Each structure stands twice: as structure tokens, then as C-alpha cells.
PDB file of C-alpha atoms and ligand atoms in Angstrom:
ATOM      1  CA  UNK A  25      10.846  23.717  -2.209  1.00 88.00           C
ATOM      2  CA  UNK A  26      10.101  20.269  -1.689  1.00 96.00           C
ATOM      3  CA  UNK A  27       5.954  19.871  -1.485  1.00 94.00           C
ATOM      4  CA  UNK A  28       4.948  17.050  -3.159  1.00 91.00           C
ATOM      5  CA  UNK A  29       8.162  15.207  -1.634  1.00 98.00           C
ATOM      6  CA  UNK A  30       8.214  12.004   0.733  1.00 98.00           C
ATOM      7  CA  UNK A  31      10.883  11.021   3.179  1.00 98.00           C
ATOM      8  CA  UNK A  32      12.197   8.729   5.613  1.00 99.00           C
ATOM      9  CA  UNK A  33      14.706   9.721   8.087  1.00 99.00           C
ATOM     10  CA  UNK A  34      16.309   6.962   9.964  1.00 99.00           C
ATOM     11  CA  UNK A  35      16.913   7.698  13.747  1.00 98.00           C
ATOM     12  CA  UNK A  36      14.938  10.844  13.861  1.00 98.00           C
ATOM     13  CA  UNK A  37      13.624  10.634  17.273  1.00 98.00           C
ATOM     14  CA  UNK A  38      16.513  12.885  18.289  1.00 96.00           C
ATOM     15  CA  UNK A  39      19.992  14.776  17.378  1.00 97.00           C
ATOM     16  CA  UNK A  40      20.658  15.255  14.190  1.00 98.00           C
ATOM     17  CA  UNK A  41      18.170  12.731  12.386  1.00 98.00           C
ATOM     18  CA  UNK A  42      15.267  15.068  14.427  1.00 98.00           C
ATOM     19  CA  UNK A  43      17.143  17.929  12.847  1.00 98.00           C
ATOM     20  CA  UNK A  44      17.205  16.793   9.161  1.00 98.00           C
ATOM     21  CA  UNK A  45      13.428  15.669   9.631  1.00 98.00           C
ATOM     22  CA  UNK A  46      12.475  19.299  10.661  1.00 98.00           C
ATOM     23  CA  UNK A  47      14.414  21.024   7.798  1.00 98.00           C
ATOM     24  CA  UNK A  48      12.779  18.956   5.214  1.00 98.00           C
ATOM     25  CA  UNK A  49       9.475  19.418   6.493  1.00 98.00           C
ATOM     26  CA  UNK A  50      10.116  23.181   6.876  1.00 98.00           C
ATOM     27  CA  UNK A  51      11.075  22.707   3.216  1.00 98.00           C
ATOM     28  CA  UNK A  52       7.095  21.421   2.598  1.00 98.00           C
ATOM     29  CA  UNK A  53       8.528  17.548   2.534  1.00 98.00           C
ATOM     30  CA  UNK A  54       6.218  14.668   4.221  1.00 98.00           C
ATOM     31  CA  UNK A  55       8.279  12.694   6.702  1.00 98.00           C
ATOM     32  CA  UNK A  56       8.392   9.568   8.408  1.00 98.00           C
ATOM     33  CA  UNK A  57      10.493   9.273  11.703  1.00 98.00           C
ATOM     34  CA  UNK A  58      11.779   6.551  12.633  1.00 98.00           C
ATOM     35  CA  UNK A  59      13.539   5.921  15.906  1.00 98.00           C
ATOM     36  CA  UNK A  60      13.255   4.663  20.008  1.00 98.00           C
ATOM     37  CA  UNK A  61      10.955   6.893  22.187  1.00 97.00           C
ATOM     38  CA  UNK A  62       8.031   6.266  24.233  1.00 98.00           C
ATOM     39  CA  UNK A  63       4.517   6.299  22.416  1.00 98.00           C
ATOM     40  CA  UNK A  64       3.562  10.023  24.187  1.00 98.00           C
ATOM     41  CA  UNK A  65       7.455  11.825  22.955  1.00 98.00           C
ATOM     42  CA  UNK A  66       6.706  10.094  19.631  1.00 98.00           C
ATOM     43  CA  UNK A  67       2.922  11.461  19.097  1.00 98.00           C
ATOM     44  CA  UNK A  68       4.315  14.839  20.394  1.00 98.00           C
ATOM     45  CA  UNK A  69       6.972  15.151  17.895  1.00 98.00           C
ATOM     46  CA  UNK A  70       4.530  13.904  14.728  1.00 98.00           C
ATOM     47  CA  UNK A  71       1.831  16.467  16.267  1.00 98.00           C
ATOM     48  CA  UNK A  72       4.497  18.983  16.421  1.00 98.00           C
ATOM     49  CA  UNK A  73       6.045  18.846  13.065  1.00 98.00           C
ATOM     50  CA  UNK A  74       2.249  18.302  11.733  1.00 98.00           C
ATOM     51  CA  UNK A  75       0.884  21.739  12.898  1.00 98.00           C
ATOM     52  CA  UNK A  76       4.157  23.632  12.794  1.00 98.00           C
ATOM     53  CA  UNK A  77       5.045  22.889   9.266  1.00 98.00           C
ATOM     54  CA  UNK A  78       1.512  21.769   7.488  1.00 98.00           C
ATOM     55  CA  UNK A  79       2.950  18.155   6.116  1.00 98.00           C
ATOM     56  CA  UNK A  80       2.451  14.331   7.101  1.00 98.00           C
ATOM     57  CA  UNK A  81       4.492  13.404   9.657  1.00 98.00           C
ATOM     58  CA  UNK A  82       4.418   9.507  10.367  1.00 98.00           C
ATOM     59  CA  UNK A  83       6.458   7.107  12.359  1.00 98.00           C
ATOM     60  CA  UNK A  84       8.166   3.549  12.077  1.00 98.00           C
ATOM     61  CA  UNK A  85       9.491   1.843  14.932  1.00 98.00           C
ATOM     62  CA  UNK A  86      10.960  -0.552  13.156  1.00 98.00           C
ATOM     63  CA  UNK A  87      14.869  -1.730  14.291  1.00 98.00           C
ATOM     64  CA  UNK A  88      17.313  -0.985  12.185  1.00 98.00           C
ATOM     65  CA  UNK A  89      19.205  -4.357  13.411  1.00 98.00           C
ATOM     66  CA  UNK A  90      16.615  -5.869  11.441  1.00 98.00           C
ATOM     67  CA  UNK A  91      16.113  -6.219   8.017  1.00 98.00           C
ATOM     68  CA  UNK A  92      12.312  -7.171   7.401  1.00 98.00           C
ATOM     69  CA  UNK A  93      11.305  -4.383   9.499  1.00 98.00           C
ATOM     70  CA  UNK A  94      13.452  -1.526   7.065  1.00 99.00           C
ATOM     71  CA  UNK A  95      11.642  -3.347   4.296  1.00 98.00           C
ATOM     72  CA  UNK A  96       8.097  -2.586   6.310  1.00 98.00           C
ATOM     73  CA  UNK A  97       8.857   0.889   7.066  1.00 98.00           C
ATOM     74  CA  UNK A  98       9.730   1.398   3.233  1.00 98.00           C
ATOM     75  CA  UNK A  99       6.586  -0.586   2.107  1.00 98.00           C
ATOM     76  CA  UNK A 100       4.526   1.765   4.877  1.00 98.00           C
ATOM     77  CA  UNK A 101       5.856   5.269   3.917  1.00 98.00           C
ATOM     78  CA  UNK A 102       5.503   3.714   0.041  1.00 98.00           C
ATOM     79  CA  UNK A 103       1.534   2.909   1.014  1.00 98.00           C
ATOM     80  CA  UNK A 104       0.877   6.385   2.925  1.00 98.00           C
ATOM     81  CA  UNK A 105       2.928   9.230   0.835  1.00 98.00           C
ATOM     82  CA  UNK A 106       3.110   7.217  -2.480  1.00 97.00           C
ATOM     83  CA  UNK A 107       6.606   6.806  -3.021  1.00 97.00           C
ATOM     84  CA  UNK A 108       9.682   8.023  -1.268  1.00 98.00           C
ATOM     85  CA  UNK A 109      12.089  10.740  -3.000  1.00 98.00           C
ATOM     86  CA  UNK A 110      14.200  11.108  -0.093  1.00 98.00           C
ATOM     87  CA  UNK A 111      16.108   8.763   2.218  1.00 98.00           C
ATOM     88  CA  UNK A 112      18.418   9.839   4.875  1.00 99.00           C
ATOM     89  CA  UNK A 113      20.018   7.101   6.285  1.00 99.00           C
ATOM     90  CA  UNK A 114      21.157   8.758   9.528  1.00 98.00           C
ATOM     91  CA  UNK A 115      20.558   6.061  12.594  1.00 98.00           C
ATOM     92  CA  UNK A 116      23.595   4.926  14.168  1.00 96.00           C
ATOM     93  CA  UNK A 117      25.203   4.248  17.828  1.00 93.00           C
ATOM     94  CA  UNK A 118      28.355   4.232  19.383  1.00 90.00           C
ATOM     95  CA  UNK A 119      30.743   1.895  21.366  1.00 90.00           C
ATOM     96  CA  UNK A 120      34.032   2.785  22.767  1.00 89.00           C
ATOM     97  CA  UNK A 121      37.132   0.079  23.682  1.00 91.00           C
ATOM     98  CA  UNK A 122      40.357  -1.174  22.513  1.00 94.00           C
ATOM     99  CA  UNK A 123      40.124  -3.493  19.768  1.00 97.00           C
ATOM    100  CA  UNK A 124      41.326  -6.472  21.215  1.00 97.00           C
ATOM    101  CA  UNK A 125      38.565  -6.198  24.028  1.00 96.00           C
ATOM    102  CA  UNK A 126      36.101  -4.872  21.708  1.00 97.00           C
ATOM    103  CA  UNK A 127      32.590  -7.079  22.201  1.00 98.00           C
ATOM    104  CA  UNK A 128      31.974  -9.451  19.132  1.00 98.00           C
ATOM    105  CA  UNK A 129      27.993  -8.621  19.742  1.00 98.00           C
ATOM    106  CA  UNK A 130      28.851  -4.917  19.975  1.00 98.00           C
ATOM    107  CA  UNK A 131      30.743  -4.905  16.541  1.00 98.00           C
ATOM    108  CA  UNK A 132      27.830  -7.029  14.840  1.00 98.00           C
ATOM    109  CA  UNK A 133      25.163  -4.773  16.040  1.00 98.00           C
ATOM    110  CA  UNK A 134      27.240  -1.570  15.100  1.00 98.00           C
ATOM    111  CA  UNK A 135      27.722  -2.886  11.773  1.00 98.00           C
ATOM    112  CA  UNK A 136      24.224  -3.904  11.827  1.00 98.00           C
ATOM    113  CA  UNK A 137      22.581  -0.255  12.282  1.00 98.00           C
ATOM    114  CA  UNK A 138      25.062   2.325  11.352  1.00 98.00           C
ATOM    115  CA  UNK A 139      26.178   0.352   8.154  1.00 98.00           C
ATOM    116  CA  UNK A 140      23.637  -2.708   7.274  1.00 99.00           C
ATOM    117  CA  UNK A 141      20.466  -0.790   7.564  1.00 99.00           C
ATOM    118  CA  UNK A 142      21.425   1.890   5.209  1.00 99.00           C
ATOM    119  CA  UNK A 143      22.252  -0.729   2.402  1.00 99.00           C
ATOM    120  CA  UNK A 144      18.695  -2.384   3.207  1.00 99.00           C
ATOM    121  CA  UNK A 145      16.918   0.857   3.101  1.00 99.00           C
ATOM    122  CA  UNK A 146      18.615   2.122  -0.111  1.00 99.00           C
ATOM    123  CA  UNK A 147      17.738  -0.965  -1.827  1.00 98.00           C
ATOM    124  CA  UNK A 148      14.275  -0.956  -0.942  1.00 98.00           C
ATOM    125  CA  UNK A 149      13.504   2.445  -1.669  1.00 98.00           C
ATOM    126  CA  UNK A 150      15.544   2.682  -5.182  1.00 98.00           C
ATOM    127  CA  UNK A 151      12.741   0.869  -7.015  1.00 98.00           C
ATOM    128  CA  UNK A 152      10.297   3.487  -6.610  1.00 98.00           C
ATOM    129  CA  UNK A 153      12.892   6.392  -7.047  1.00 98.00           C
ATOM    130  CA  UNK A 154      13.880   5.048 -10.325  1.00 98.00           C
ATOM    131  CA  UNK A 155      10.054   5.128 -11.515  1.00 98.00           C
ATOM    132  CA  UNK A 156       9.830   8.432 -10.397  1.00 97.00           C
ATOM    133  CA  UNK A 157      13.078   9.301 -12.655  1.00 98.00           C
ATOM    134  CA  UNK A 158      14.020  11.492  -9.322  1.00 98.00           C
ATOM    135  CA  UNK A 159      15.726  10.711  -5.619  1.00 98.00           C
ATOM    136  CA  UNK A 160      18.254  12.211  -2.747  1.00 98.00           C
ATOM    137  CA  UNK A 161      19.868   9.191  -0.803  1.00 99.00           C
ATOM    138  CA  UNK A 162      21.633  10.919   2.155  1.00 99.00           C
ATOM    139  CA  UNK A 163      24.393   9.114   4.560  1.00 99.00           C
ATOM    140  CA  UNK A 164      24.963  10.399   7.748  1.00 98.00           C
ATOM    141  CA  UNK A 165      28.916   9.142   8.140  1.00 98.00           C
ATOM    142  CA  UNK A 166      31.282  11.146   9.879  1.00 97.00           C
ATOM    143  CA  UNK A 167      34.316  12.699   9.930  1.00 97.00           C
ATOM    144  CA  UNK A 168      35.412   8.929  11.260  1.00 97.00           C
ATOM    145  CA  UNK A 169      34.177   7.913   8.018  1.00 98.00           C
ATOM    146  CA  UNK A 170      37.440   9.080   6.566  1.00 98.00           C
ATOM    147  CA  UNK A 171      40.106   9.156   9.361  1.00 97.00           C
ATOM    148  CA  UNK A 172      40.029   7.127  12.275  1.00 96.00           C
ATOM    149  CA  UNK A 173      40.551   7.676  16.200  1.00 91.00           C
ATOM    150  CA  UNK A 174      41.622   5.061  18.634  1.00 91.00           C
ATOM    151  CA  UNK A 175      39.095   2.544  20.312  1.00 90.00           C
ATOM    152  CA  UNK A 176      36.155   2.770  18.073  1.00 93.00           C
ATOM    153  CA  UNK A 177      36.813  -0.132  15.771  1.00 97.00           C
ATOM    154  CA  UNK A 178      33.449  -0.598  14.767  1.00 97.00           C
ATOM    155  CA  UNK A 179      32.016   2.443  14.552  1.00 96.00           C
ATOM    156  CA  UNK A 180      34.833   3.547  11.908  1.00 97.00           C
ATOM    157  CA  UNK A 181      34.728   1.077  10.133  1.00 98.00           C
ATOM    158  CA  UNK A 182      30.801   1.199   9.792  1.00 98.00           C
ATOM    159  CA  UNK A 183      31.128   4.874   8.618  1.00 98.00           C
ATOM    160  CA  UNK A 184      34.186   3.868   5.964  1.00 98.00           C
ATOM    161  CA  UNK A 185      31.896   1.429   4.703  1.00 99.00           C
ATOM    162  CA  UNK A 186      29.287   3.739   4.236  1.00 99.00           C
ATOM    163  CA  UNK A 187      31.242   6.604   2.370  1.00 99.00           C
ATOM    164  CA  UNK A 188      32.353   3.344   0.110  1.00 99.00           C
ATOM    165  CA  UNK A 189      28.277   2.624  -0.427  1.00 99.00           C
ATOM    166  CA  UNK A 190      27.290   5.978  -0.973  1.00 99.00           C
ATOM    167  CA  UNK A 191      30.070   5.683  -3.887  1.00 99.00           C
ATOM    168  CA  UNK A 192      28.539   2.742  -5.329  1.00 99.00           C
ATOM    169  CA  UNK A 193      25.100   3.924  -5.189  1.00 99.00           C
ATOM    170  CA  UNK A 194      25.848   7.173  -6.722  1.00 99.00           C
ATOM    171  CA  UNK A 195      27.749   5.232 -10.097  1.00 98.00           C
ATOM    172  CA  UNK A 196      24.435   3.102 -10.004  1.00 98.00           C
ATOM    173  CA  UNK A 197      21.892   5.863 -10.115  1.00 98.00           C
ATOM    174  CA  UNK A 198      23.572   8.892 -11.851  1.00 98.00           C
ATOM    175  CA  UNK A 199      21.607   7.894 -14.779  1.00 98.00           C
ATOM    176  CA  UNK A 200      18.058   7.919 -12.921  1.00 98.00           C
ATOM    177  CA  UNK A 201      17.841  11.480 -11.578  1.00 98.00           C
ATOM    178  CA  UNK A 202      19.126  10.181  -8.621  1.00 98.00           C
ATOM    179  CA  UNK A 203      21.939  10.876  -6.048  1.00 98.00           C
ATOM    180  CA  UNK A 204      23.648   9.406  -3.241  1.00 99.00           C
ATOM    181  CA  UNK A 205      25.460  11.355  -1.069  1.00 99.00           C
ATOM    182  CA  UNK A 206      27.559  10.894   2.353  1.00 99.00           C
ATOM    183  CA  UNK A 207      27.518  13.806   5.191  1.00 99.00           C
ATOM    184  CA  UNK A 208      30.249  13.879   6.931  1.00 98.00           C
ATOM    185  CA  UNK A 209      29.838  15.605  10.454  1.00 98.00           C
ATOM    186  CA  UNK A 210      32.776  15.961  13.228  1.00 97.00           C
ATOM    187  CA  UNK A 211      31.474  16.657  16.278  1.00 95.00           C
ATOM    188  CA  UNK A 212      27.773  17.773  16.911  1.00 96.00           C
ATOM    189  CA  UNK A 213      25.888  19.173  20.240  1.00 91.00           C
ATOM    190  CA  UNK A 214      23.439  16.275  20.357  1.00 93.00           C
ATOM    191  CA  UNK A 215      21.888  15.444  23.681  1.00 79.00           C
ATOM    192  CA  UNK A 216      23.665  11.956  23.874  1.00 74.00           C
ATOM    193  CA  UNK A 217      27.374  14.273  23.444  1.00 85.00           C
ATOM    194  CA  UNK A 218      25.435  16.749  26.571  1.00 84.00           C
ATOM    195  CA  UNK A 219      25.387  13.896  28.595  1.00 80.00           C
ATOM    196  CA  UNK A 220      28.613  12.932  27.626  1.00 77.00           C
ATOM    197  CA  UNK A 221      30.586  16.267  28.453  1.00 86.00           C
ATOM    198  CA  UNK A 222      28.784  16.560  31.930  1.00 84.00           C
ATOM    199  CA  UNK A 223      29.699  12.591  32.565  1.00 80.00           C
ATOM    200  CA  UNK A 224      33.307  13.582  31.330  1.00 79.00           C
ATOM    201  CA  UNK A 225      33.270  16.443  33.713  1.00 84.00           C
ATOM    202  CA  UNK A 226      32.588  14.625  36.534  1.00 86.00           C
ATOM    203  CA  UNK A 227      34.956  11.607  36.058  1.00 79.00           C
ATOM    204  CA  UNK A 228      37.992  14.226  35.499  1.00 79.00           C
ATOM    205  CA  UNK A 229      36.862  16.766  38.020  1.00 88.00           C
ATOM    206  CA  UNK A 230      37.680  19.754  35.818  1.00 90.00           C
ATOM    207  CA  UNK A 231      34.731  22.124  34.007  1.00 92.00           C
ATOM    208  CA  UNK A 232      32.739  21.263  31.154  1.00 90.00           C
ATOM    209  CA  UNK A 233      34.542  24.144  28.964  1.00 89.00           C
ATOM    210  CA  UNK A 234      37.926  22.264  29.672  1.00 90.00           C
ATOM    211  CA  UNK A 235      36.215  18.889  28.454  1.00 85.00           C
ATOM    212  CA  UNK A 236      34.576  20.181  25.552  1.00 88.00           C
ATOM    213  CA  UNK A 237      37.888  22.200  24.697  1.00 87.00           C
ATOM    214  CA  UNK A 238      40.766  19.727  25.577  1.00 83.00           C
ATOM    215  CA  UNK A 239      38.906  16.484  25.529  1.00 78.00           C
ATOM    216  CA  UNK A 240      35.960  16.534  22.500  1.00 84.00           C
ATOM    217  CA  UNK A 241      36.836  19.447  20.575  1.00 92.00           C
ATOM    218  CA  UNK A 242      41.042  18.622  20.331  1.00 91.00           C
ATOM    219  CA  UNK A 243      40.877  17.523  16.792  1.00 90.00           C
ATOM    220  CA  UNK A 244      38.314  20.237  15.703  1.00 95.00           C
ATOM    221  CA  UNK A 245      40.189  23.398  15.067  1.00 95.00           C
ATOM    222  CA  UNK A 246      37.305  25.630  15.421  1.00 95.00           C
ATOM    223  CA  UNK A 247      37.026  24.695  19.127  1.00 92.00           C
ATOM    224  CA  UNK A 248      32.946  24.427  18.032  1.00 93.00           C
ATOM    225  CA  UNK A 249      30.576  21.761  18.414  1.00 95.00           C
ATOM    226  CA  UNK A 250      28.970  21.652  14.929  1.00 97.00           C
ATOM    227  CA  UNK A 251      25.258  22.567  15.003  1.00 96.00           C
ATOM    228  CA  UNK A 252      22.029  20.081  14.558  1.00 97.00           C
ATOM    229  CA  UNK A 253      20.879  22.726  12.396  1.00 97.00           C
ATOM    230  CA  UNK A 254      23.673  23.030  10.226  1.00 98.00           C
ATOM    231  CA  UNK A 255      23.855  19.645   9.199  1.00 98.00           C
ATOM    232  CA  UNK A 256      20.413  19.848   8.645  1.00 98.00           C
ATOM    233  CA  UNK A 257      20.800  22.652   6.063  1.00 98.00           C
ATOM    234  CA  UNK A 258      22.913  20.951   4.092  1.00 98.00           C
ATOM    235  CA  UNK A 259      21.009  17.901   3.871  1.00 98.00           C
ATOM    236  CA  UNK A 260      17.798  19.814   3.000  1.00 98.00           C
ATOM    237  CA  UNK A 261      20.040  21.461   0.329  1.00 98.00           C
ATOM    238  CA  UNK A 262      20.883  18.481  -1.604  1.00 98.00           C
ATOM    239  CA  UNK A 263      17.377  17.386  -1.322  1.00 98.00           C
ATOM    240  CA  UNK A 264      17.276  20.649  -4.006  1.00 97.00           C
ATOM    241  CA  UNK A 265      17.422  20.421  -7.708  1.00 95.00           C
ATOM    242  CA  UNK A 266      20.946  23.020  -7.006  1.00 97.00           C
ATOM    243  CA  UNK A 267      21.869  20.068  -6.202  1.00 98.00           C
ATOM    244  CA  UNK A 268      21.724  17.350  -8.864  1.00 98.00           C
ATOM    245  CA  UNK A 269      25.472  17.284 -10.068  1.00 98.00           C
ATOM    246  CA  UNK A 270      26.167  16.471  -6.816  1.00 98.00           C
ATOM    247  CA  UNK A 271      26.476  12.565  -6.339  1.00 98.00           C
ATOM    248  CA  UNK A 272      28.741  10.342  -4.649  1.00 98.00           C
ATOM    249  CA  UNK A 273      30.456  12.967  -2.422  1.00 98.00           C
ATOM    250  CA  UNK A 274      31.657  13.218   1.355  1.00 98.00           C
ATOM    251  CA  UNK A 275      30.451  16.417   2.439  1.00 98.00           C
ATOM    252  CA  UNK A 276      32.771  17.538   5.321  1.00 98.00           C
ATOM    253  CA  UNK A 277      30.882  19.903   7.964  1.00 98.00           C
ATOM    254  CA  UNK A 278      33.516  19.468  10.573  1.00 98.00           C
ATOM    255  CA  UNK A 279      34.907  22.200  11.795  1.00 97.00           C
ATOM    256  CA  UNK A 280      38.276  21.524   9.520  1.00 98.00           C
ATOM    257  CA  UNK A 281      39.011  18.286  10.904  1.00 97.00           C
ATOM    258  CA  UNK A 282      40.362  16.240   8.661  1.00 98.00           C
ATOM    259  CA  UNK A 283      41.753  19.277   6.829  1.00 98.00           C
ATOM    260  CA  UNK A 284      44.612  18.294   9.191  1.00 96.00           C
TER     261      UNK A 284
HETATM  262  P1  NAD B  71      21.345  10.335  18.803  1.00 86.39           P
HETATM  263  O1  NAD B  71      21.664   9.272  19.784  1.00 86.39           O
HETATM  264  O2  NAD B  71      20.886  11.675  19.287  1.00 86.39           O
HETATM  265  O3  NAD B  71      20.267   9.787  17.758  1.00 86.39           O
HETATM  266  C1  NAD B  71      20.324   8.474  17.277  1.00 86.39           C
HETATM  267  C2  NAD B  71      18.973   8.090  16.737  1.00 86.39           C
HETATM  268  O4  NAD B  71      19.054   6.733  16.259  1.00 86.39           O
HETATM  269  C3  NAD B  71      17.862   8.101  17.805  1.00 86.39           C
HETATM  270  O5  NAD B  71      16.660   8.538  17.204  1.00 86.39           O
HETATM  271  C4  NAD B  71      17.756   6.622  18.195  1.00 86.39           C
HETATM  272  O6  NAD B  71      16.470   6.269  18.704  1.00 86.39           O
HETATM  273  C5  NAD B  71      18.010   5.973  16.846  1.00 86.39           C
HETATM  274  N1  NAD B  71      18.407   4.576  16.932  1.00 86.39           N
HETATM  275  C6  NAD B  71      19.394   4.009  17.675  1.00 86.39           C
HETATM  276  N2  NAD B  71      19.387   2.673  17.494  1.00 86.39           N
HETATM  277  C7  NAD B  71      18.394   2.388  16.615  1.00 86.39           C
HETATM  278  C8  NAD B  71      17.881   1.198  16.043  1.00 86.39           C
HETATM  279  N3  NAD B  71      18.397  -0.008  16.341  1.00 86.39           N
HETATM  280  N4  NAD B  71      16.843   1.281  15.190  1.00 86.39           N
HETATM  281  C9  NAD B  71      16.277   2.482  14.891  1.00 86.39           C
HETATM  282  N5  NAD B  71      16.723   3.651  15.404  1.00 86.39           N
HETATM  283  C10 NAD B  71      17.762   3.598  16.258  1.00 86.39           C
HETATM  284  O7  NAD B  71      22.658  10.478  17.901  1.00 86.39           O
HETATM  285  P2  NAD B  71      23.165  11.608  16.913  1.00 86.39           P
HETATM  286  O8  NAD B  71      24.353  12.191  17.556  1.00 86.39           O
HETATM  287  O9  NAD B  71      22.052  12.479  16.462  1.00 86.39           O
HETATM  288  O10 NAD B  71      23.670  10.686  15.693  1.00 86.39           O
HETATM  289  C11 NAD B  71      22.943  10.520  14.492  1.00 86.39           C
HETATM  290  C12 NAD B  71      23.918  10.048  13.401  1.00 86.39           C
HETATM  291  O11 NAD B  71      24.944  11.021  13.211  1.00 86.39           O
HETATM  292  C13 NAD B  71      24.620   8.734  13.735  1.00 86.39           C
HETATM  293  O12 NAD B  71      24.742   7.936  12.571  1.00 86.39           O
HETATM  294  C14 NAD B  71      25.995   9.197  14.182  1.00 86.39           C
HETATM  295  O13 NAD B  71      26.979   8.212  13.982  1.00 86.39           O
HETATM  296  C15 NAD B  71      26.203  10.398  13.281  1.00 86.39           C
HETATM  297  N6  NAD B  71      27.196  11.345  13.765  1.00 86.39           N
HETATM  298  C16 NAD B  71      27.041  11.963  14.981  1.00 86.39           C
HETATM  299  C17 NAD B  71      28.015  12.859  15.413  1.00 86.39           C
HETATM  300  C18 NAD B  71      27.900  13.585  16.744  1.00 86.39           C
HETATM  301  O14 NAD B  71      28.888  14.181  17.180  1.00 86.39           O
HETATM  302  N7  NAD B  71      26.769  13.613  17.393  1.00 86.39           N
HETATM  303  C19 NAD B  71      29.149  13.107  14.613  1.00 86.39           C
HETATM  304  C20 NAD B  71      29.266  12.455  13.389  1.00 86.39           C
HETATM  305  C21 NAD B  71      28.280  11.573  12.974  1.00 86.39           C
END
């Protein structure tokens, strides 16, 4: 479905960026991770996706708190595939306290990677998606990209921002055979939300069903975690020609969250 397709994935050293790199490259897409990791995890996971799916799988380190190094890893996936069709802009952290305490250096670098980066990477790669007459731009948001939750200040407003410049991008490119599109996932099993439910547990002393029930999953009605793989589907879906009408759009895969 997608040989003879390039992409980058932002953050794809784990979660759901990992996730979205294997679906595409299931899908016969080349792929270039990008993420932290030490040099042996990193070489196992380009290996792995190598022999498992039959496609190039490369990797950028480069920090996506920094600018000239989004503009490398475009230029180096540009050198070594040719182009890029796909971007998924999907790296991104978290920081957690009341606004009026919140750290001015945690805000900047929030803004930094889980906004900043995916307006550097989009404009670097839309050059050579316009030639090509063809392109998927994906945004991993959130479901806190269109309601918010106490104490994460920065982190919503990061994702807002990016469901606003997914909406830009899309009116910029519908003409070029290109779309722009933001996911919008509540919450996912990742291993940094594992570690979080069994740290949770601990601190409140009660099981990790009654956090992931009564503390993470309260606003979710399904009482789920969404799944990596899930998420993954859908973005390798609008990676599809099926696709092509579909520009500018949240995608909600939350469990009926903001259905609420
Ligand atoms: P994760 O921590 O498992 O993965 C984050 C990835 O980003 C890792 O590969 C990490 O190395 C990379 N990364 C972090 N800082 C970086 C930097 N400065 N430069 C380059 N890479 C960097 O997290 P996840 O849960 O898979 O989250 C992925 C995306 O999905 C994020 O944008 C997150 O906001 C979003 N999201 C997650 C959830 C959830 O419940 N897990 C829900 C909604 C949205």
C-alpha cells in the first residue's frame, strides 16, 4: 500500500510514535525514527523493522528543541529515501503543576517539542511534497488538544496550537495532493503511562485497576486505555489514497471523551 513511500516519524523510539513507524512499514513505507535511546535499543529497533518488514529503516537523533537539527533530519531522510511523502509529527512530553507554579523553562521546552518542532518539520518537508504533487502530514495532539484538564498548562496549550496548525496547513496544501491532519488520542497504554499507574499505585496505596479506573480512565467512558496499535491504524490509513478528502481534521480515538 505504501512501497515506494518515505517517512519520518518524530519520537518513534517508543509508544505510539514506535507504533505508527511499524504500521507504515508493515504498509511497505521506508522510515526514519527519530527519538532518545541508547545506540544498541536504537540499532535493534532499525534491524528489527528492517528484516521484519523488508524496508529502510533509518534514524535521526536530532532534538526536537532544536530547530537546525529538524532541518538535518529532513535534509538526511530527503538524501537517503529521495523525498519524504509522509510526516508524522508525533514527539512530545509532559509536565504536570498548577499554573501559577508552572516552570517558565518547562513551558518553553514543552512548547518547543510538542508544538515548535512540528511547524519546523512541516515546513521543511512541504517543499519536496509539493514537487511530488502528493503528501500525509500527521499531528499527534490529543484529546487535550480540544478540552483541557487542570495543571497541564503547557502541554494543552501545545496540543491546541497544533490542531490550529494542522488547520492552516491543510487550507495551504489542499491544492497540492496534500493533507494535514491532527490525531487526537485520549489515553494510551504507553510504557511512560505503565510506569505511571504502578507509581500512582504506590503513592495512593490502592491497586492498579482502581488507578487506572478512578484515577486515568475517569474521563474516558470506555474505562479502556486506547491501544498503540489503534492509533497506529488510523494513521497508516490516512497515509492511503481512501484518504485524500480528508484534510484539516481532528480525528478523535478516545474512548468518547470529549463526546462529553
Ligand atoms: P513516549 O514517552 O512513549 O514517547 C515519546 C517519544 O518522544 C520518545 O521516542 C522520546 O524519545 C521522544 N522525545 C522526547 N523528547 C524528545 C526530543 N526533545 N527530541 C526528539 N524526541 C523526543 O510517549 P507517547 O505516550 O508515545 O506519546 C507520543 C505522543 O502522543 C506525544 O505527542 C503525546 O503528547 C501524544 N499523546 C499521548 C497520549 C498517551 O496517553 N500516551 C495521549 C494523547 C496524546
Amino acid at each position: 500500500m505504501l512501497r515506494d513511500k518515505s517517512a519520518i516519524v518524530t519520537g518513534s523510539t517508543s509508544g505510539i510514535g514506535l507504533g505508527i513507524a511499524r504500521a507504515l512499514a508493515r504498509n511497505g513505507a521506508n522510515v526514519m525514527l527519530n527519538g532518545f535511546g541508547t545506540p544498541e535499543a536504537i540499532e535493534a529497533l532499525c534491524t528489527g523493522i528492517q528484516r521484519e518488514f523488508g524496508v529502510r529503516a533509518l534514524y535521526s537523533g536530532a532534538d526536537m528543541r532544536r530547530p537546525a537539527e529538524i532541518d538535518t533530519m529532513v535534509a538526511e531522510a530527503c538524501a537517503a529515501f529521495g523525498t519524504v511523502d509522509i510526516l508524522v509529527n508525533n514527539a512530545g512530553i509532559q509536565y504536570v503543576a498548577p499554573v501559577d507554579e508552572f516552570p517558565v523553562e518547562k513551558w518553553d521546552e514543552i512548547l518547543a517539542i510538542n508544538l515548535t518542532s512540528a511547524f519546523i518539520a512541516t515546513r521543511a518537508v512541504l517543499p519536496t511534497m509539493r514537487a511530488r504533487g502528493w503528501g500525509r502530514i500527521i499531528n499527534i495532539a490529543s484529546a487535550h488538544g480540544l478540552v483541557a484538564s487542570p495543571f497541564k498548562s503547557a502541554y494543552i496549550a501545545a496540543k491546541h496550537g497544533v490542531v490550529g496548525l494542522t488547520k492552516t496547513v491543510a487550507l495551504e496544501t489542499a491544492r497540492n495532493g496534500i493533507t494535514c491532519n491532527a490525531i487526537c488520542p485520549g489515553y494510551v497504554l504507553t510504557p511512560l503511562v505503565e510506569k505511571q499507574i504502578d507509581d500512582q499505585a504506590r503513592t495512593h496505596g490502592i491497586p492498579r485497576e482502581e488507578v487506572v479506573e478512578r484515577v486515568m480512565l475517569e474521563r474516558q467512558p470506555t474505562k479502556r486505555f486506547v491501544q498503540i496499535d489503534e492509533v497506529a491504524e488510523l494513521a497508516a490509513f490516512l497515509c492511503t489514497d481512501a484518504a485524500a478528502s480528508m484534510t484539516g481534521g481532528q480525528l478523535s480515538i478516545d474512548g468518547g471523551w470529549v463526546a462529553q
